Backbone as JSON, one array per atom type, in Angstrom:
{
  "sequence": "MEDFRIKDREKEEVYSKAVKAGKRTYFMDVKETKAGDLYLTITESKRMFDENQNKFFYDKHKIFLYKEDFENFVTGLQQTIRFIETGEMPPQDVTERNETAQDDLDFEDLGK",
  "N": [[0.69, -1.55, -0.2], [1.12, 2.27, -1.16], [1.09, 5.45, -0.93], [1.06, 8.09, -3.25], [2.15, 11.43, -4.02], [1.33, 13.91, -6.8], [3.08, 16.4, -7.87], [2.99, 18.63, -9.69], [0.26, 20.37, -10.36], [-1.4, 21.08, -12.42], [-1.9, 18.81, -13.51], [-4.51, 16.25, -13.54], [-4.66, 14.52, -11.49], [-4.36, 14.39, -8.15], [-3.68, 13.52, -5.33], [-3.13, 9.88, -4.48], [-4.33, 6.62, -4.05], [-3.19, 3.2, -3.2], [-5.11, -0.04, -2.53], [-4.35, -3.02, -1.86], [-6.22, -5.83, -1.91], [-6.13, -9.23, -1.28], [-7.41, -10.73, -4.31], [-8.25, -8.78, -5.47], [-7.75, -4.75, -5.95], [-7.76, -1.62, -5.03], [-7.8, 1.06, -5.83], [-7.7, 4.41, -5.06], [-8.25, 8.01, -5.98], [-8.16, 10.88, -5.99], [-8.92, 13.53, -7.85], [-8.31, 16.65, -9.86], [-10.87, 19.28, -11.12], [-11.15, 21.62, -13.93], [-11.91, 23.78, -12.95], [-11.0, 23.73, -10.15], [-12.48, 22.63, -8.13], [-12.48, 19.44, -6.41], [-12.36, 15.89, -5.8], [-13.51, 12.63, -5.62], [-12.58, 9.71, -7.27], [-13.04, 6.0, -6.84], [-11.7, 2.98, -7.39], [-11.98, -0.03, -8.71], [-9.93, -3.23, -9.01], [-9.75, -5.55, -10.98], [-7.82, -9.1, -11.63], [-8.65, -11.18, -14.35], [-8.55, -13.63, -16.62], [-8.86, -14.31, -19.44], [-10.23, -16.94, -21.18], [-10.9, -17.2, -24.23], [-9.1, -15.82, -25.43], [-6.96, -16.45, -24.06], [-5.33, -14.61, -22.22], [-4.26, -12.58, -19.79], [-6.39, -9.94, -18.36], [-7.13, -6.59, -16.59], [-10.06, -6.17, -14.88], [-12.13, -3.65, -14.56], [-14.42, -1.52, -11.99], [-15.61, 2.03, -11.79], [-16.47, 4.54, -9.17], [-17.78, 7.53, -8.78], [-17.08, 10.38, -5.8], [-18.29, 12.72, -5.09], [-17.65, 16.14, -3.0], [-19.62, 17.03, -1.57], [-21.24, 14.71, -1.25], [-19.86, 13.21, 0.59], [-20.41, 12.9, 3.39], [-23.02, 11.75, 3.45], [-22.75, 9.45, 2.34], [-19.8, 8.19, 3.89], [-20.94, 7.98, 5.89], [-23.31, 5.85, 5.45], [-21.75, 3.85, 4.43], [-20.51, 3.27, 7.07], [-22.19, 2.06, 8.11], [-23.2, -0.26, 6.83], [-20.85, -1.63, 7.12], [-20.54, -1.94, 10.07], [-23.22, -3.48, 9.86], [-22.72, -5.7, 8.91], [-20.59, -6.53, 10.06], [-21.59, -7.2, 13.13], [-24.28, -8.09, 13.11], [-26.81, -6.59, 13.39], [-29.26, -3.99, 12.46], [-29.06, -0.9, 11.22], [-30.3, 2.19, 12.76], [-32.95, 3.58, 10.51], [-33.28, 7.31, 9.72], [-34.79, 9.88, 9.61], [-34.47, 11.49, 7.14], [-33.16, 9.87, 5.36], [-35.52, 8.07, 5.26], [-37.13, 9.67, 3.79], [-35.85, 10.54, 1.53], [-35.47, 7.45, 0.71], [-38.3, 7.2, 0.44], [-38.96, 9.2, -2.15], [-37.56, 7.82, -3.62], [-37.49, 5.61, -5.16], [-36.53, 3.24, -6.3], [-35.35, 0.45, -7.81], [-32.14, -1.47, -7.38], [-31.64, -2.88, -9.6], [-33.07, -1.86, -11.98], [-31.41, -0.13, -12.71], [-29.2, -0.69, -14.45], [-30.48, -0.92, -17.01]],
  "CA": [[0.05, -0.37, 0.0], [1.57, 3.29, -1.17], [0.47, 6.58, -1.3], [1.97, 9.18, -3.37], [1.66, 13.14, -4.38], [1.8, 14.25, -7.78], [3.62, 17.84, -7.45], [2.36, 18.94, -10.97], [-1.28, 20.85, -9.87], [-1.94, 21.16, -13.46], [-2.24, 18.01, -13.88], [-5.92, 16.42, -13.49], [-4.5, 13.48, -10.88], [-4.16, 15.26, -7.35], [-3.4, 12.52, -4.55], [-3.05, 8.57, -5.12], [-3.73, 5.55, -3.0], [-3.54, 1.97, -4.03], [-4.68, -0.91, -1.32], [-4.3, -4.35, -1.97], [-7.18, -6.6, -1.26], [-6.5, -10.55, -1.99], [-7.29, -10.75, -5.6], [-8.08, -7.07, -5.74], [-6.73, -3.61, -5.79], [-8.81, -0.67, -5.02], [-7.63, 3.0, -6.43], [-8.44, 6.13, -4.61], [-7.52, 8.81, -6.17], [-8.19, 12.66, -5.9], [-9.28, 14.35, -8.85], [-9.52, 18.05, -9.68], [-11.51, 19.82, -12.06], [-10.06, 22.67, -14.35], [-12.42, 24.94, -11.82], [-10.24, 23.37, -9.09], [-12.88, 21.23, -7.44], [-11.12, 17.99, -5.58], [-13.57, 14.9, -6.03], [-12.61, 11.35, -5.42], [-12.54, 8.22, -8.04], [-12.32, 4.3, -6.42], [-11.51, 2.32, -8.48], [-11.91, -1.72, -8.4], [-9.54, -3.9, -10.12], [-9.23, -7.66, -10.23], [-6.66, -9.47, -12.71], [-9.04, -11.93, -14.65], [-8.03, -14.26, -17.48], [-10.0, -14.36, -21.32], [-9.73, -17.97, -22.14], [-10.92, -17.41, -25.41], [-8.06, -15.22, -25.72], [-5.44, -16.95, -23.79], [-4.57, -13.92, -21.9], [-5.15, -11.85, -18.47], [-6.47, -8.98, -18.47], [-7.95, -6.33, -15.65], [-11.93, -6.39, -14.81], [-12.37, -2.22, -13.33], [-15.45, -0.93, -11.9], [-15.18, 2.79, -10.93], [-17.25, 5.38, -9.06], [-17.16, 9.32, -8.8], [-17.83, 10.54, -5.49], [-17.93, 14.45, -4.52], [-17.45, 16.89, -1.45], [-20.93, 17.21, -1.27], [-21.67, 13.63, -1.18], [-19.02, 12.37, 1.45], [-21.0, 12.44, 4.68], [-24.1, 10.76, 3.13], [-21.37, 8.18, 2.39], [-19.08, 7.4, 5.01], [-22.47, 7.39, 7.5], [-24.19, 4.97, 5.08], [-20.32, 2.62, 4.64], [-19.78, 2.32, 8.15], [-23.26, 1.28, 9.01], [-22.99, -1.43, 6.13], [-19.58, -2.22, 7.85], [-21.52, -2.62, 11.33], [-24.09, -4.43, 9.8], [-21.81, -6.9, 8.58], [-19.75, -7.23, 11.52], [-23.16, -7.17, 14.09], [-25.79, -8.39, 12.24], [-27.33, -5.52, 14.19], [-29.18, -3.56, 11.35], [-28.68, 0.63, 11.95], [-31.29, 2.7, 13.11], [-33.12, 4.69, 9.9], [-33.13, 8.48, 10.02], [-35.76, 10.76, 8.64], [-33.66, 11.87, 6.21], [-33.09, 8.52, 4.97], [-37.19, 7.09, 4.89], [-37.69, 10.37, 2.78], [-35.2, 10.1, 0.24], [-36.08, 6.32, 0.13], [-39.84, 7.16, -0.65], [-38.71, 9.64, -3.17], [-36.08, 7.6, -4.4], [-38.1, 3.84, -4.92], [-35.61, 2.87, -7.32], [-34.79, -0.9, -7.71], [-30.54, -1.55, -8.04], [-31.62, -3.57, -10.85], [-33.28, -0.7, -13.02], [-29.93, 1.15, -12.74], [-28.34, -1.05, -15.79], [-31.26, -0.83, -18.61]],
  "C": [[1.05, 1.18, 0.06], [0.9, 4.74, -2.0], [2.06, 7.53, -1.77], [1.59, 10.28, -4.26], [2.13, 13.11, -6.31], [1.72, 16.21, -7.32], [2.93, 18.7, -8.5], [0.82, 19.83, -10.73], [-1.84, 21.11, -11.01], [-2.62, 19.65, -14.0], [-3.75, 17.34, -12.96], [-5.4, 15.46, -11.76], [-3.85, 14.35, -9.59], [-2.81, 14.07, -6.25], [-3.94, 10.66, -5.18], [-3.25, 7.32, -3.89], [-4.48, 4.06, -3.37], [-3.71, 1.04, -2.5], [-5.05, -2.17, -1.82], [-5.18, -5.28, -1.65], [-7.27, -7.8, -1.86], [-6.46, -10.27, -3.62], [-7.74, -8.87, -6.47], [-7.43, -6.1, -5.19], [-7.69, -2.57, -6.02], [-7.55, 0.76, -4.9], [-8.28, 3.92, -6.24], [-7.99, 7.74, -4.86], [-8.45, 10.54, -6.26], [-7.59, 13.31, -7.04], [-9.22, 15.93, -8.76], [-9.83, 18.37, -11.03], [-10.6, 20.87, -12.71], [-11.19, 23.89, -13.47], [-11.75, 24.68, -10.79], [-10.87, 22.92, -8.23], [-12.3, 20.08, -7.04], [-12.73, 17.22, -5.71], [-12.24, 13.15, -5.73], [-12.71, 10.3, -6.88], [-12.26, 7.17, -7.26], [-12.69, 3.43, -7.35], [-11.88, 0.9, -8.49], [-10.91, -1.89, -9.49], [-9.0, -5.36, -10.07], [-8.88, -8.22, -11.6], [-7.64, -10.76, -13.0], [-8.21, -12.51, -15.97], [-8.9, -14.53, -18.3], [-9.4, -15.94, -21.25], [-10.28, -18.35, -23.29], [-9.62, -16.54, -26.61], [-6.53, -15.25, -25.1], [-4.42, -15.62, -23.27], [-5.23, -13.44, -20.5], [-5.11, -10.49, -18.94], [-7.3, -8.42, -17.2], [-9.48, -5.93, -15.82], [-11.91, -5.01, -14.24], [-13.99, -1.97, -13.3], [-14.91, 0.55, -11.11], [-16.43, 3.48, -10.62], [-16.56, 6.65, -9.0], [-18.01, 9.58, -7.53], [-17.39, 12.47, -4.8], [-18.09, 14.88, -3.16], [-18.73, 16.61, -0.73], [-21.86, 15.87, -0.64], [-20.77, 12.48, -0.33], [-19.73, 11.99, 2.32], [-21.73, 11.19, 4.69], [-23.22, 8.94, 2.98], [-20.57, 7.62, 2.83], [-19.96, 7.07, 6.01], [-22.71, 6.25, 6.98], [-22.8, 3.83, 4.7], [-20.43, 2.4, 5.91], [-21.66, 1.95, 9.09], [-23.34, 0.38, 7.93], [-21.96, -2.44, 6.79], [-20.15, -2.66, 9.29], [-22.17, -3.47, 11.43], [-23.36, -5.76, 10.03], [-21.3, -7.8, 9.48], [-20.96, -7.57, 12.75], [-24.07, -8.21, 14.2], [-27.14, -7.75, 13.0], [-27.89, -4.36, 12.66], [-29.83, -1.71, 11.99], [-30.28, 0.98, 11.48], [-31.97, 3.99, 11.42], [-33.59, 6.54, 9.96], [-34.23, 9.27, 9.34], [-35.4, 11.1, 7.47], [-34.18, 10.57, 4.7], [-34.48, 8.02, 4.06], [-37.72, 8.46, 4.07], [-37.38, 10.55, 1.35], [-35.44, 8.41, -0.22], [-37.54, 6.2, -0.54], [-39.78, 7.57, -1.88], [-38.75, 9.14, -4.28], [-36.36, 5.69, -5.08], [-37.39, 3.45, -6.3], [-35.28, 1.53, -7.43], [-33.26, -1.06, -8.47], [-30.73, -2.52, -9.74], [-31.95, -2.7, -12.41], [-32.53, -0.05, -13.71], [-29.14, 0.39, -14.29], [-29.35, -1.25, -17.01], [-31.68, 0.89, -18.51]]
}
């Protein structure tokens, strides 16, 4: 696990952290927009083998996380981890209930 910083602020990438976790590597990259706003990209990379081409490739999935979403994202992640560790359902706050009612969206609908 190695940190590195890019000194040239002209570049889009400002900071990067790689975390190896078994067969996967997670890259957390802080990037900067042309307007100077910072945001986070999280990339999951997994080495896989393509039997048809008889060679390895990297399957990657990426999410973009913006500053205004950090608090809610971290809270949700902590609650989810706590559930996995303890099996206890986290309390649902009023904001979550309102958002859930408004966004009545099935995860499977996202791919359509």
